[in-house]
Short mmCIF file of C-alpha atoms in Angstrom, two decimals:
data_model
loop_
_atom_site.label_atom_id
_atom_site.label_comp_id
_atom_site.label_asym_id
_atom_site.label_seq_id
_atom_site.Cartn_x
_atom_site.Cartn_y
_atom_site.Cartn_z
CA MET F 1 0.00 0.00 0.00
CA SER F 2 1.37 3.41 -0.94
CA LYS F 3 2.10 6.08 1.65
CA LEU F 4 -0.60 8.24 0.07
CA ILE F 5 -3.28 5.60 0.66
CA GLN F 6 -2.00 5.04 4.19
CA ALA F 7 -2.27 8.80 4.83
CA ILE F 8 -5.80 8.85 3.37
CA ASN F 9 -6.78 5.96 5.64
CA VAL F 10 -5.42 7.86 8.66
CA MET F 11 -7.43 10.95 7.67
CA VAL F 12 -10.57 8.82 7.29
CA ALA F 13 -10.00 7.18 10.69
CA ASN F 14 -9.45 10.61 12.29
CA GLU F 15 -12.10 12.59 10.47
CA SER F 16 -12.53 14.95 13.43
CA LYS F 17 -9.14 16.42 12.47
CA ILE F 18 -10.51 17.53 9.08
CA GLY F 19 -11.49 21.18 9.15
CA ARG F 20 -11.81 24.43 7.19
CA VAL F 21 -13.55 22.70 4.31
CA THR F 22 -14.04 25.30 1.58
CA PRO F 23 -14.85 25.08 -2.13
CA GLY F 24 -12.36 26.65 -4.52
CA LYS F 25 -13.32 29.95 -6.09
CA GLU F 26 -12.68 29.04 -9.73
CA SER F 27 -12.61 25.27 -9.64
CA LYS F 28 -14.55 22.20 -8.63
CA GLU F 29 -11.98 21.49 -5.94
CA VAL F 30 -12.83 21.28 -2.28
CA PHE F 31 -10.01 22.47 -0.03
CA PHE F 32 -9.53 21.23 3.52
CA VAL F 33 -7.04 21.30 6.35
CA TYR F 34 -6.00 18.16 8.20
CA ASP F 35 -4.76 18.42 11.78
CA LYS F 36 -4.74 22.24 11.63
CA LYS F 37 -1.65 22.30 9.39
CA HIS F 38 -1.82 20.15 6.23
CA VAL F 39 -3.67 21.73 3.30
CA TRP F 40 -5.21 19.41 0.72
CA SER F 41 -7.80 19.65 -2.01
CA MET F 42 -9.84 17.06 -3.87
CA ALA F 43 -11.97 17.06 -7.00
CA LYS F 44 -14.13 14.40 -8.57
CA GLN F 45 -13.88 14.88 -12.33
CA ASP F 46 -14.97 12.96 -15.41
CA SER F 47 -11.42 11.60 -15.70
CA GLY F 48 -11.51 10.37 -12.10
CA MET F 49 -10.58 11.55 -8.64
CA LYS F 50 -7.81 14.14 -8.28
CA MET F 51 -6.04 15.19 -5.11
CA TRP F 52 -3.48 17.90 -4.31
CA TYR F 53 -1.25 18.66 -1.35
CA TYR F 54 0.01 22.23 -0.80
CA PRO F 55 3.34 22.43 1.06
CA SER F 56 2.88 26.18 1.63
CA GLY F 57 0.50 25.11 4.37
CA ILE F 58 -2.12 26.76 6.48
CA ASN F 59 -0.71 30.30 6.16
CA ASN F 60 -1.56 30.25 2.44
CA PHE F 61 -5.04 28.67 2.74
CA GLU F 62 -7.16 31.68 1.78
CA HIS F 63 -4.93 32.48 -1.19
CA LEU F 64 -5.24 28.90 -2.45
CA VAL F 65 -9.02 28.84 -2.10
CA ASN F 66 -9.39 32.18 -3.90
CA ALA F 67 -6.74 31.66 -6.57
CA ARG F 68 -7.65 32.51 -10.15
CA ASN F 69 -7.07 29.93 -12.89
CA ASP F 70 -4.09 31.89 -14.24
CA GLU F 71 -2.31 31.75 -10.86
CA TRP F 72 -2.09 27.95 -10.59
CA GLU F 73 0.99 27.49 -12.74
CA HIS F 74 3.00 29.34 -10.06
CA MET F 75 1.63 27.40 -7.08
CA GLN F 76 3.67 24.76 -5.30
CA MET F 77 1.72 21.53 -4.98
CA VAL F 78 1.95 17.76 -5.17
CA TYR F 79 -0.59 16.27 -7.57
CA TYR F 80 -2.17 12.82 -7.35
CA SER F 81 -4.36 11.45 -10.13
CA GLU F 82 -6.57 8.46 -10.76
CA GLU F 83 -3.49 6.26 -11.35
CA GLU F 84 -2.63 6.48 -7.63
CA PHE F 85 -6.14 5.26 -6.82
CA ALA F 86 -6.15 2.29 -9.21
CA THR F 87 -6.65 -0.57 -6.76
CA ARG F 88 -10.06 -1.32 -5.29
CA GLU F 89 -8.85 -0.55 -1.76
CA ALA F 90 -7.29 2.76 -2.83
CA LYS F 91 -10.43 3.79 -4.71
CA GLU F 92 -12.61 2.96 -1.70
CA SER F 93 -10.31 4.93 0.61
CA VAL F 94 -10.21 8.08 -1.51
CA ASP F 95 -13.97 7.89 -2.14
CA GLU F 96 -14.57 7.64 1.62
CA LEU F 97 -12.33 10.65 2.28
CA TYR F 98 -14.13 12.63 -0.43
CA ARG F 99 -17.50 11.74 1.12
CA ILE F 100 -16.30 12.90 4.54
CA VAL F 101 -14.91 16.16 3.16
CA ARG F 102 -18.12 16.89 1.24
CA GLU F 103 -20.26 16.15 4.31
CA LYS F 104 -18.14 18.52 6.36
CA GLN F 105 -18.48 21.16 3.63
CA TYR F 106 -22.25 21.11 4.12
CA GLY F 107 -22.21 20.78 7.92
CA MET F 108 -23.65 17.28 7.97
CA ASP F 109 -22.09 16.49 11.38
CA GLU F 110 -24.34 19.11 12.93
CA VAL F 111 -27.35 17.91 10.94
CA PHE F 112 -26.84 14.32 12.06
CA ASN F 113 -26.30 15.37 15.69
CA ASP F 114 -29.49 17.43 15.57
CA ILE F 115 -31.43 14.45 14.20
CA PHE F 116 -29.94 12.12 16.82
CA SER F 117 -30.85 14.52 19.63
CA SER F 118 -34.47 14.62 18.44
CA ASP F 119 -34.86 10.88 19.08
CA GLU F 120 -35.53 10.09 22.73
CA THR F 121 -34.58 6.43 22.23
CA PHE F 122 -31.22 7.14 20.58
#
């Protein structure tokens, strides 16, 4: 198993450490911060899942989220494409992380907690 998939599995297992989930201004990417310091983004595209890591870190988060298309060629990033997610296990892991990130984007944790609290038997 690649280190990337291991890292994805750790993020999935520790989803409470995923925060600041924000859609990109000019892209279909969803940006997020893991453990208050590691900035990532993900996008589900016709050609498959894409994922990026931004070594500039948390101090550059707002700039990354709001970057214009013409600014990306100057950004430092590590890019992962569908080839890294070719095995069944890898695909399941990245799909699970994407689901978690999207749910956090829309505040689903709070929605679920509200629903759970409305049930006296839960």
